[in-house]
Coordinates of C-alpha atoms in Angstrom, one line a residue:
X1 CA 40.8 -127.0 -301.3
X2 CA 39.6 -127.3 -304.9
X3 CA 36.1 -128.6 -305.5
X4 CA 37.8 -130.7 -308.0
X5 CA 40.3 -132.8 -305.9
X6 CA 39.5 -136.3 -304.8
X7 CA 38.7 -135.8 -300.8
X8 CA 42.1 -136.9 -298.5
X9 CA 42.0 -139.7 -296.6
X10 CA 41.6 -139.0 -292.8
X11 CA 44.7 -138.2 -290.7
X12 CA 46.0 -137.1 -294.2
X13 CA 47.7 -133.4 -293.3
X14 CA 46.0 -132.4 -296.6
X15 CA 43.0 -131.8 -294.7
X16 CA 44.5 -128.8 -293.0
X17 CA 44.9 -126.6 -296.0
X18 CA 42.6 -124.5 -297.7
X19 CA 42.2 -123.0 -301.4
X20 CA 44.5 -120.0 -301.6
X21 CA 42.6 -118.4 -304.7
X22 CA 39.5 -118.5 -303.2
X23 CA 38.8 -114.7 -302.2
X24 CA 38.0 -115.8 -297.9
X25 CA 40.9 -117.4 -298.1
X26 CA 43.2 -114.9 -299.8
X27 CA 41.9 -112.3 -296.6
X28 CA 43.1 -114.5 -294.0
X29 CA 46.8 -113.8 -295.1
X30 CA 46.8 -110.1 -294.2
X31 CA 45.6 -111.0 -290.5
X32 CA 47.5 -113.4 -289.7
X33 CA 50.7 -111.8 -290.5
X34 CA 49.9 -109.0 -288.4
X35 CA 49.3 -111.0 -285.5
X36 CA 51.4 -111.3 -282.9
X37 CA 50.3 -114.7 -281.8
X38 CA 50.5 -116.8 -284.9
X39 CA 53.1 -119.5 -285.4
X40 CA 53.3 -120.4 -288.9
X41 CA 51.6 -121.3 -292.4
X42 CA 52.4 -123.6 -295.0
X43 CA 51.7 -122.8 -298.6
X44 CA 52.0 -125.6 -301.5
X45 CA 51.2 -124.6 -305.3
X46 CA 51.4 -124.8 -308.8
X47 CA 50.9 -123.0 -311.9
X48 CA 47.3 -124.0 -311.8
X49 CA 46.5 -124.6 -307.5
X50 CA 48.0 -123.3 -304.6
X51 CA 46.5 -124.0 -301.0
X52 CA 47.1 -122.7 -297.6
X53 CA 47.1 -123.7 -294.1
X54 CA 47.8 -121.7 -290.7
X55 CA 49.1 -122.8 -287.7
X56 CA 49.7 -126.3 -288.2
X57 CA 51.4 -128.1 -285.1
X58 CA 54.6 -130.2 -284.9
X59 CA 53.3 -134.2 -285.7
X60 CA 51.1 -132.2 -289.2
X61 CA 54.6 -130.4 -289.9
X62 CA 56.0 -134.3 -289.3
X63 CA 53.4 -136.0 -291.4
X64 CA 53.4 -133.1 -294.0
X65 CA 57.5 -133.7 -294.4
X66 CA 57.0 -137.7 -295.1
X67 CA 53.7 -137.5 -296.9
X68 CA 54.5 -137.9 -300.7
X69 CA 53.8 -134.4 -302.2
X70 CA 50.2 -134.0 -304.8
X71 CA 51.5 -133.5 -307.9
X72 CA 49.3 -130.1 -308.2
X73 CA 51.4 -128.7 -305.6
X74 CA 54.8 -129.8 -306.3
X75 CA 56.1 -126.3 -304.7
X76 CA 56.3 -126.0 -300.9
X77 CA 56.7 -122.7 -298.3
X78 CA 57.1 -123.1 -294.6
X79 CA 57.1 -119.9 -292.7
X80 CA 58.0 -120.1 -289.1
X81 CA 57.1 -116.9 -287.0
X82 CA 58.3 -117.8 -283.9
X83 CA 60.8 -121.1 -283.3
X84 CA 61.0 -120.3 -279.8
X85 CA 57.6 -120.9 -278.6
X86 CA 57.3 -124.4 -281.8
X87 CA 60.5 -126.2 -280.3
X88 CA 58.6 -129.1 -281.3
X89 CA 58.2 -128.1 -284.9
X90 CA 61.9 -127.0 -285.2
X91 CA 62.9 -130.0 -284.2
X92 CA 61.0 -131.9 -286.6
X93 CA 62.0 -129.9 -290.1
X94 CA 65.9 -129.9 -288.3
X95 CA 65.9 -133.7 -288.2
X96 CA 64.0 -134.2 -291.5
X97 CA 66.9 -131.7 -293.6
X98 CA 69.6 -132.9 -291.2
X99 CA 70.4 -129.5 -289.9
X100 CA 72.9 -129.4 -287.0
X101 CA 71.6 -129.8 -283.3
X102 CA 73.3 -126.1 -282.9
X103 CA 71.8 -124.6 -284.9
X104 CA 68.6 -125.2 -284.3
X105 CA 68.7 -124.2 -280.6
X106 CA 70.3 -121.1 -281.6
X107 CA 66.9 -120.4 -284.2
X108 CA 65.1 -121.0 -280.8
X109 CA 66.9 -118.6 -278.5
X110 CA 64.3 -117.1 -275.8
X111 CA 63.6 -113.6 -275.6
X112 CA 65.2 -112.9 -272.5
X113 CA 69.0 -113.3 -274.5
X114 CA 67.6 -110.8 -276.6
X115 CA 69.5 -108.3 -277.2
X116 CA 67.2 -104.9 -277.1
X117 CA 68.4 -101.7 -278.8
X118 CA 69.2 -98.8 -276.9
X119 CA 70.3 -95.2 -277.6
X120 CA 73.6 -94.6 -279.2
X121 CA 74.5 -92.4 -276.1
X122 CA 74.2 -95.8 -273.5
X123 CA 76.4 -97.8 -275.7
X124 CA 77.6 -100.4 -273.1
X125 CA 81.2 -100.8 -271.3
X126 CA 81.7 -104.4 -273.3
X127 CA 80.3 -103.3 -276.5
X128 CA 83.4 -100.4 -276.4
X129 CA 85.3 -102.6 -275.4
X130 CA 85.3 -105.3 -278.4
X131 CA 84.5 -102.4 -280.9
X132 CA 87.6 -103.0 -282.9
X133 CA 87.8 -107.1 -282.2
X134 CA 87.3 -109.7 -284.8
X135 CA 86.2 -113.2 -283.9
X136 CA 86.9 -115.7 -286.5
X137 CA 85.1 -118.8 -286.4
X138 CA 81.6 -120.7 -287.3
X139 CA 79.2 -121.1 -284.0
X140 CA 76.6 -123.1 -286.1
X141 CA 78.6 -125.3 -287.3
X142 CA 77.7 -129.0 -286.6
X143 CA 78.7 -132.9 -287.5
X144 CA 76.5 -132.7 -290.4
X145 CA 76.6 -129.4 -292.5
X146 CA 79.7 -127.3 -293.5
X147 CA 78.8 -123.7 -292.3
X148 CA 81.2 -120.3 -293.3
X149 CA 80.5 -117.3 -291.9
X150 CA 83.0 -113.8 -293.0
X151 CA 84.9 -111.9 -290.1
X152 CA 82.9 -109.9 -287.8
X153 CA 83.6 -107.1 -286.1
X154 CA 82.0 -106.6 -282.8
X155 CA 80.2 -103.7 -282.3
X156 CA 76.6 -103.7 -280.4
X157 CA 74.7 -100.8 -279.8
X158 CA 73.0 -102.5 -277.3
X159 CA 73.9 -104.6 -273.5
X160 CA 73.3 -108.2 -273.1
X161 CA 71.7 -109.5 -270.4
X162 CA 72.2 -113.1 -269.6
X163 CA 69.6 -114.9 -267.2
X164 CA 71.2 -118.1 -266.4
X165 CA 67.8 -119.5 -265.5
X166 CA 66.5 -118.8 -269.4
X167 CA 69.8 -120.3 -270.5
X168 CA 68.9 -124.0 -272.2
X169 CA 71.6 -123.8 -274.2
X170 CA 73.7 -126.5 -272.2
X171 CA 77.0 -127.1 -274.7
X172 CA 77.5 -123.1 -274.6
X173 CA 78.4 -121.4 -271.9
X174 CA 77.2 -117.8 -270.5
X175 CA 80.7 -115.9 -272.0
X176 CA 80.4 -117.8 -275.3
X177 CA 76.4 -117.0 -275.4
X178 CA 77.4 -113.4 -274.7
X179 CA 80.1 -113.1 -277.0
X180 CA 77.9 -115.0 -279.7
X181 CA 74.9 -112.1 -279.2
X182 CA 77.1 -109.6 -279.4
X183 CA 78.7 -110.9 -282.9
X184 CA 75.0 -111.6 -283.8
X185 CA 73.6 -108.1 -283.0
X186 CA 75.9 -106.2 -285.7
X187 CA 74.6 -105.6 -289.2
X188 CA 77.2 -107.3 -291.2
X189 CA 77.0 -110.8 -289.2
X190 CA 75.4 -113.4 -291.5
X191 CA 75.9 -117.4 -291.5
X192 CA 75.6 -120.6 -294.1
X193 CA 74.6 -123.9 -293.3
X194 CA 74.5 -126.5 -295.9
X195 CA 73.5 -130.0 -295.3
X196 CA 72.9 -132.6 -298.4
X197 CA 68.9 -131.6 -298.4
X198 CA 69.5 -127.7 -297.5
X199 CA 70.9 -124.9 -297.7
X200 CA 70.2 -122.5 -295.0
X201 CA 71.2 -118.8 -294.7
X202 CA 71.1 -116.1 -291.9
X203 CA 70.9 -112.8 -291.7
X204 CA 69.7 -109.3 -290.6
X205 CA 66.8 -107.6 -292.8
X206 CA 65.9 -103.8 -292.2
X207 CA 62.4 -102.8 -292.1
X208 CA 60.8 -98.9 -292.0
X209 CA 60.5 -97.6 -288.6
X210 CA 57.0 -96.5 -287.5
X211 CA 55.3 -93.2 -288.7
X212 CA 55.8 -91.0 -285.3
X213 CA 52.4 -88.9 -284.7
X214 CA 54.8 -86.5 -282.7
X215 CA 58.0 -85.1 -283.4
X216 CA 61.4 -87.0 -281.9
X217 CA 64.9 -86.6 -282.4
X218 CA 66.3 -89.0 -284.1
X219 CA 70.0 -89.0 -285.1
X220 CA 70.2 -92.3 -286.4
X221 CA 68.8 -92.7 -289.8
X222 CA 69.6 -96.3 -289.8
X223 CA 66.3 -98.7 -290.2
X224 CA 65.0 -101.4 -286.9
X225 CA 66.6 -104.8 -288.2
X226 CA 65.4 -108.3 -287.5
X227 CA 66.8 -111.4 -288.3
X228 CA 65.4 -114.2 -290.1
X229 CA 66.7 -117.9 -291.7
X230 CA 66.0 -118.7 -295.3
X231 CA 66.4 -122.5 -296.5
X232 CA 66.1 -124.1 -299.8
X233 CA 65.5 -127.6 -299.8
X234 CA 66.2 -130.6 -302.6
X235 CA 62.6 -131.0 -302.0
X236 CA 61.2 -128.6 -303.6
X237 CA 60.8 -126.8 -300.0
X238 CA 61.6 -123.2 -299.4
X239 CA 61.7 -122.0 -295.8
X240 CA 61.5 -118.7 -293.8
X241 CA 62.2 -118.7 -290.0
X242 CA 61.8 -115.3 -288.1
X243 CA 63.3 -115.1 -285.0
X244 CA 60.8 -113.7 -282.4
X245 CA 60.8 -109.9 -282.8
X246 CA 63.0 -107.5 -280.7
X247 CA 61.2 -104.3 -280.7
X248 CA 62.4 -100.7 -281.0
X249 CA 62.1 -98.8 -277.4
X250 CA 58.3 -96.7 -278.0
X251 CA 59.2 -92.9 -278.4
X252 CA 57.7 -90.7 -275.8
X253 CA 54.3 -89.7 -276.1
X254 CA 53.5 -92.5 -278.8
X255 CA 51.1 -95.6 -278.5
X256 CA 52.8 -98.4 -277.2
X257 CA 50.7 -101.1 -278.6
X258 CA 50.0 -98.8 -281.8
X259 CA 54.0 -98.4 -282.4
X260 CA 54.5 -101.9 -282.2
X261 CA 51.6 -103.1 -284.4
X262 CA 53.4 -100.9 -287.2
X263 CA 56.5 -102.2 -286.9
X264 CA 55.4 -105.9 -286.4
X265 CA 53.9 -105.3 -289.6
X266 CA 56.8 -103.5 -291.4
X267 CA 59.3 -106.4 -289.9
X268 CA 56.8 -109.2 -292.1
X269 CA 56.2 -106.7 -295.2
X270 CA 58.2 -108.4 -297.4
X271 CA 57.0 -111.7 -296.6
X272 CA 53.3 -110.8 -296.7
X273 CA 54.2 -109.2 -300.3
X274 CA 55.1 -112.3 -301.7
X275 CA 52.9 -114.2 -300.0
X276 CA 49.9 -112.9 -301.6
X277 CA 51.3 -113.2 -304.5
X278 CA 50.9 -116.7 -304.8
X279 CA 47.4 -116.3 -305.2
X280 CA 45.8 -115.8 -308.3
X281 CA 43.6 -113.0 -306.5
X282 CA 46.8 -110.9 -305.6
X283 CA 48.1 -111.1 -309.0
X284 CA 46.9 -107.5 -310.1
X285 CA 47.5 -106.0 -306.7
X286 CA 51.1 -105.5 -307.4
X287 CA 50.4 -103.1 -310.8
X288 CA 51.4 -100.0 -309.2
X289 CA 54.3 -101.4 -307.3
X290 CA 56.5 -102.5 -309.5
X291 CA 60.0 -103.0 -306.6
X292 CA 57.1 -105.3 -304.8
X293 CA 56.3 -107.7 -308.0
X294 CA 57.7 -111.2 -308.0
X295 CA 57.9 -113.7 -310.7
X296 CA 57.2 -117.0 -308.8
X297 CA 54.0 -118.2 -309.8
X298 CA 52.3 -116.0 -312.1
X299 CA 55.0 -117.0 -314.7
X300 CA 54.7 -120.5 -313.9
X301 CA 51.3 -120.9 -315.6
X302 CA 52.7 -119.3 -319.0
X303 CA 55.7 -122.2 -319.0
X304 CA 52.9 -124.7 -318.0
X305 CA 50.6 -123.8 -321.1
X306 CA 53.4 -124.0 -323.7
X307 CA 55.0 -127.3 -321.9
X308 CA 51.5 -128.8 -320.8
X309 CA 51.4 -131.6 -324.0
X310 CA 55.0 -132.3 -323.2
X311 CA 56.8 -135.2 -320.9
X312 CA 59.1 -133.1 -320.1
X313 CA 61.3 -130.2 -321.4
X314 CA 65.0 -129.6 -321.0
X315 CA 68.0 -127.2 -320.7
X316 CA 67.5 -125.4 -324.4
X317 CA 63.8 -125.3 -324.2
X318 CA 64.0 -123.2 -321.2
X319 CA 67.1 -121.5 -320.5
X320 CA 67.5 -123.0 -316.7
X321 CA 69.8 -125.6 -315.8
X322 CA 69.3 -128.6 -313.1
X323 CA 68.8 -128.5 -309.8
X324 CA 69.3 -131.9 -308.4
X325 CA 72.0 -132.9 -310.5
X326 CA 73.9 -131.7 -313.8
X327 CA 72.6 -133.2 -317.1
X328 CA 69.0 -134.2 -315.5
X329 CA 66.1 -132.5 -317.2
X330 CA 64.8 -128.9 -315.1
X331 CA 61.1 -129.0 -313.7
X332 CA 58.6 -125.9 -313.0
X333 CA 58.9 -126.8 -309.5
X334 CA 63.2 -126.1 -309.6
X335 CA 62.3 -122.9 -311.1
X336 CA 59.5 -122.0 -308.7
X337 CA 61.0 -123.1 -305.8
X338 CA 64.2 -120.9 -306.6
X339 CA 62.6 -117.9 -307.4
X340 CA 60.7 -118.0 -304.2
X341 CA 64.0 -118.4 -302.4
X342 CA 65.0 -115.4 -304.4
X343 CA 62.1 -113.1 -303.5
X344 CA 62.0 -113.9 -299.8
X345 CA 65.9 -112.6 -300.2
X346 CA 65.5 -109.4 -301.9
X347 CA 64.0 -106.6 -300.2
X348 CA 64.8 -103.3 -301.2
X349 CA 63.8 -101.4 -297.9
X350 CA 67.7 -101.4 -297.1
X351 CA 68.4 -99.3 -299.8
X352 CA 66.1 -96.6 -297.6
X353 CA 68.7 -94.5 -295.8
X354 CA 70.6 -93.8 -298.9
X355 CA 67.4 -91.3 -300.1
X356 CA 67.6 -90.1 -296.4
X357 CA 71.0 -89.5 -296.4
X358 CA 71.1 -87.9 -299.6
X359 CA 68.7 -85.4 -298.2
X360 CA 70.7 -85.0 -295.2
X361 CA 74.0 -84.0 -296.9
X362 CA 72.4 -81.3 -299.6
X363 CA 70.8 -79.8 -295.7
X364 CA 74.3 -79.7 -294.2
X365 CA 76.4 -78.6 -297.3
X366 CA 74.2 -75.7 -297.4
X367 CA 74.1 -74.8 -293.6
X368 CA 78.6 -75.2 -293.8
X369 CA 78.6 -72.8 -297.0
X370 CA 76.0 -70.5 -294.9
X371 CA 78.2 -70.8 -292.1
X372 CA 81.0 -68.6 -293.4
X373 CA 78.5 -65.7 -292.4
X374 CA 79.0 -64.1 -289.0
X375 CA 75.3 -63.7 -288.6
X376 CA 74.1 -67.5 -288.5
X377 CA 77.3 -68.7 -286.3
X378 CA 75.1 -69.9 -283.7
X379 CA 73.0 -72.0 -286.0
X380 CA 76.1 -74.1 -287.0
X381 CA 77.0 -75.9 -284.0
X382 CA 75.2 -78.8 -284.4
X383 CA 77.0 -79.5 -288.2
X384 CA 80.0 -81.7 -286.7
X385 CA 77.4 -84.1 -284.8
X386 CA 75.0 -84.4 -287.8
X387 CA 77.6 -85.2 -289.6
X388 CA 79.3 -87.6 -287.3
X389 CA 76.0 -89.8 -287.3
X390 CA 75.3 -89.4 -290.7
X391 CA 78.9 -91.0 -291.6
X392 CA 78.6 -93.9 -288.7
X393 CA 75.3 -94.7 -290.1
X394 CA 76.7 -94.7 -293.7
X395 CA 79.3 -96.6 -292.6
X396 CA 77.1 -99.2 -290.9
X397 CA 75.1 -99.2 -294.1
X398 CA 78.1 -99.9 -296.1
X399 CA 79.1 -103.1 -293.7
X400 CA 75.2 -104.2 -294.0
X401 CA 75.6 -103.8 -298.0
X402 CA 78.9 -106.2 -298.3
X403 CA 77.3 -108.9 -296.2
X404 CA 74.6 -108.6 -298.0
X405 CA 77.2 -109.2 -301.3
X406 CA 79.3 -111.9 -299.5
X407 CA 76.2 -113.5 -299.0
X408 CA 74.8 -114.0 -303.1
X409 CA 78.8 -114.4 -303.8
X410 CA 78.4 -117.5 -301.7
X411 CA 75.1 -118.2 -302.8
X412 CA 76.2 -118.4 -305.9
X413 CA 79.2 -120.3 -305.6
X414 CA 77.0 -122.6 -303.7
X415 CA 73.9 -123.1 -305.9
X416 CA 75.7 -123.6 -309.0
X417 CA 75.2 -127.4 -310.8
X418 CA 79.2 -127.5 -311.2
X419 CA 79.8 -127.0 -307.8
X420 CA 81.9 -129.7 -306.1
X421 CA 82.8 -130.3 -302.6
X422 CA 86.2 -129.3 -300.8
X423 CA 87.3 -132.9 -301.8
X424 CA 86.6 -132.8 -305.5
X425 CA 84.9 -136.2 -305.6
X426 CA 82.0 -136.4 -307.9
X427 CA 79.9 -138.7 -305.3
X428 CA 79.7 -135.3 -303.2
X429 CA 78.5 -133.1 -305.6
X430 CA 76.0 -130.7 -303.3
X431 CA 72.5 -132.1 -303.4
X432 CA 71.1 -128.7 -303.8
X433 CA 71.0 -126.0 -306.6
X434 CA 69.8 -123.3 -308.5
X435 CA 68.5 -122.9 -311.8
X436 CA 70.2 -120.3 -314.2
X437 CA 66.9 -118.1 -313.4
X438 CA 67.5 -117.6 -310.2
X439 CA 71.5 -117.4 -310.3
X440 CA 71.4 -114.8 -312.6
X441 CA 68.9 -112.7 -310.3
X442 CA 71.5 -112.9 -307.7
X443 CA 74.2 -111.9 -310.0
X444 CA 72.0 -108.8 -311.0
X445 CA 71.3 -108.1 -307.7
X446 CA 74.9 -108.3 -306.8
X447 CA 76.0 -106.3 -309.4
X448 CA 72.8 -103.5 -308.1
X449 CA 74.5 -103.9 -304.4
X450 CA 78.2 -102.6 -305.6
X451 CA 77.5 -100.4 -308.7
X452 CA 74.6 -98.6 -306.7
X453 CA 74.5 -98.8 -302.7
X454 CA 78.2 -99.4 -302.2
X455 CA 79.5 -97.0 -304.3
X456 CA 76.5 -94.6 -304.0
X457 CA 77.6 -94.5 -300.1
X458 CA 81.2 -94.1 -300.7
X459 CA 80.7 -91.3 -302.5
X460 CA 78.5 -89.9 -299.7
X461 CA 81.3 -90.4 -297.5
X462 CA 83.6 -88.8 -299.5
X463 CA 81.3 -85.9 -299.7
X464 CA 80.9 -86.0 -295.9
X465 CA 85.1 -85.8 -295.9
X466 CA 84.9 -83.0 -298.4
X467 CA 82.3 -81.5 -296.0
X468 CA 83.8 -81.5 -292.7
X469 CA 87.2 -80.1 -294.8
X470 CA 85.3 -77.5 -295.9
X471 CA 83.7 -76.7 -292.6
X472 CA 87.0 -76.5 -290.7
X473 CA 88.9 -74.6 -293.1
X474 CA 85.9 -71.9 -292.9
X475 CA 86.3 -72.1 -289.7
X476 CA 89.8 -71.4 -289.5
X477 CA 89.6 -68.5 -292.2
X478 CA 86.9 -67.1 -289.8
X479 CA 90.1 -67.5 -286.7
X480 CA 92.2 -66.4 -289.1
X481 CA 90.1 -63.3 -289.7
X482 CA 89.4 -62.7 -286.4
X483 CA 92.9 -62.3 -285.3
X484 CA 93.7 -60.1 -288.0
X485 CA 91.5 -57.8 -286.2
X486 CA 92.6 -58.2 -283.1
X487 CA 96.0 -57.6 -284.4
X488 CA 95.1 -54.5 -286.1
X489 CA 93.6 -53.6 -283.0
X490 CA 96.7 -54.0 -281.0
X491 CA 98.5 -52.4 -283.4
X492 CA 96.6 -49.2 -283.3
X493 CA 96.5 -49.1 -279.4
X494 CA 100.6 -49.5 -279.3
X495 CA 101.0 -47.0 -282.3
X496 CA 98.5 -44.5 -279.9
X497 CA 100.9 -45.3 -276.9
X498 CA 103.6 -43.8 -279.6
X499 CA 102.1 -40.9 -280.1
X500 CA 100.8 -40.0 -276.4
X501 CA 103.5 -41.9 -273.9
X502 CA 106.1 -38.4 -274.8
X503 CA 103.9 -36.3 -274.1
X504 CA 102.2 -37.7 -271.4
X505 CA 105.9 -37.7 -270.0
X506 CA 107.0 -34.1 -270.7
X507 CA 103.2 -32.7 -268.9
X508 CA 104.2 -35.1 -265.7
X509 CA 107.6 -32.8 -266.4
X510 CA 106.3 -29.6 -266.5
X511 CA 104.0 -30.4 -263.2
X512 CA 106.5 -31.7 -261.1
X513 CA 106.9 -29.1 -258.1
X514 CA 110.4 -28.2 -257.9
X515 CA 110.7 -24.7 -256.7
X516 CA 114.2 -24.3 -258.9
X517 CA 112.6 -25.5 -261.9
X518 CA 109.3 -24.2 -262.5
X519 CA 110.1 -20.6 -260.8
X520 CA 112.2 -20.5 -264.3
X521 CA 109.2 -22.3 -266.3
X522 CA 106.4 -20.2 -268.7
X523 CA 103.4 -21.1 -271.0
X524 CA 105.3 -20.9 -273.9
X525 CA 108.2 -23.3 -273.3
X526 CA 105.7 -25.7 -272.5
X527 CA 104.2 -25.5 -276.3
X528 CA 107.1 -24.8 -277.9
X529 CA 108.4 -28.2 -276.3
X530 CA 104.7 -30.1 -276.5
X531 CA 105.1 -29.4 -280.0
X532 CA 108.4 -30.6 -280.9
X533 CA 107.7 -33.9 -279.1
X534 CA 104.0 -34.2 -280.3
X535 CA 106.1 -33.8 -283.9
X536 CA 108.6 -36.5 -283.5
X537 CA 105.7 -38.5 -281.8
X538 CA 104.2 -38.5 -284.9
X539 CA 106.9 -39.1 -287.0
X540 CA 107.5 -42.2 -285.2
X541 CA 104.4 -43.6 -286.0
X542 CA 105.2 -44.6 -290.1
X543 CA 108.9 -46.0 -288.5
X544 CA 107.5 -48.0 -285.8
X545 CA 106.6 -51.2 -286.9
X546 CA 110.2 -51.3 -288.6
X547 CA 112.5 -49.8 -285.0
X548 CA 110.5 -52.4 -282.7
X549 CA 111.7 -55.0 -285.4
X550 CA 115.0 -53.3 -285.2
X551 CA 115.3 -53.1 -281.1
X552 CA 113.9 -56.5 -281.1
X553 CA 116.7 -58.4 -282.8
X554 CA 119.0 -56.2 -281.6
X555 CA 118.3 -56.9 -277.8
X556 CA 117.9 -61.1 -278.6
X557 CA 121.8 -60.2 -280.4
X558 CA 123.1 -59.2 -276.8
X559 CA 121.3 -61.9 -275.2
X560 CA 123.1 -63.8 -277.0
X561 CA 126.5 -62.1 -276.6
X562 CA 125.8 -62.2 -273.1
X563 CA 125.1 -65.6 -272.3
X564 CA 128.2 -66.8 -274.1
X565 CA 130.9 -64.1 -272.9
X566 CA 129.4 -65.5 -269.5
X567 CA 130.0 -69.1 -270.1
X568 CA 133.0 -68.9 -272.0
X569 CA 134.1 -66.7 -268.2
X570 CA 133.0 -69.9 -266.4
X571 CA 134.8 -72.1 -268.1
X572 CA 131.8 -73.4 -269.7
X573 CA 130.7 -75.6 -273.0
X574 CA 128.7 -73.7 -275.4
X575 CA 125.3 -75.7 -276.8
X576 CA 126.9 -75.7 -280.7
X577 CA 130.2 -77.8 -278.8
X578 CA 128.1 -80.6 -277.2
X579 CA 126.6 -81.1 -280.7
X580 CA 129.9 -81.1 -282.6
X581 CA 131.1 -83.9 -280.1

């Protein structure tokens, strides 16, 4: 707490907070995010002050939501690390913002129901059977909210195990839950849920794979993924809910604890970046990390300085739209809440695989072009598997970016001040809006996804197709050359047989032991005959190909005439007669 603030009353949830601008409190953020046992944190901030509370109980969160906000801390961010272990807190938050009961329970799925990633070669039979299936529907819909989902291809890299003793979702049977988990495990699955008090989205985010100490064969360039819920509420509150972490399999020879600790840090890296920049102590930590800089609290101080003497400032002064209802003046709390929601959504880790794909394509292209050399034929055997896995990862990444683009379009459509309910009545205008600044940021992010990410992926997929065609053409060319060499060898052997076969016959003839013949033969007779036969054979070598073709055509013609004559003698119809009929 700031020393200028009056002491809070006993039982006030403000007693749980600490001044986040203090050095010692600021340094608690990193160990909190790196601890798997951490429960939650709540940050309240404004242009001049910020305070934070760690690991609040359900009663504290309930009292905080019911209490009136301090004007010095108009913006609130509630982050839940593992909703499974905080069911009471999730119920308090869900009931306050009118989340459907099913949505709350889905957020609190136990760890035993989460799918565990498996290597590609161990793909489950169910995942293969559902590979090309499509599911249309909504698993989060409730009586209070309107939920929309994109069409979801059911493709999974793992098998799902559903221990019945751990299932607490009484309204969902085992078959539906297994199908839901198969659907949710795909990267292009997302969920949106809107109530009168909040707009909630859920999607997969990627995080960096831990750095291996030892070398391991990794055919996939796709980073691991984690599921996160984000919600922006009508009382200047932002919710971020991280489902229980699902870690990748630790490679052999790697330290399991270190590997999972690093993966947990990477999983929560973006959340930590946003959190640290809500304190004045963290403003200067990201000067050399431009992509990690956010405009949440820092710009509020600048705008607050310009408007400190004003009672309020309107849309013309700031260029921002209303947050609650069209026509009402915007506030700094509106702007800060909208930007906080955006920067929690924005995470550039997903763009990392594109650089890896570019390097792999350059390497494989060089290998394909070098494969035309006969000396390195054995080194090109891994070209097709590499292209296969690279193409598969790029298509999966394409689905992910298309998912983000669709999600952004839904956020911008639902977050505009003039968004109307489906029936079009004025009283049904949605209560949760985004400012123009946040909407323009979402629009620019959508453009970057399309023109940089998706177009680059399309280019890479086209290049993979071209490289594959080039490789097969080169392979076919080498096979054709080998066939041509074999044909030339066979032709040479045939021509040699034409030359030596008559001579062999002549030699065999003169070696016959028949007294009436060899008594009259002389050596000169053999050599004269040898000279004549060798000369005729040598001359025949130049006409061998044409003579062979002539004899083959002649024999084929004689065979056809013989079959026709045989049919006429037996009174059978010729094939041509049947065709005419």
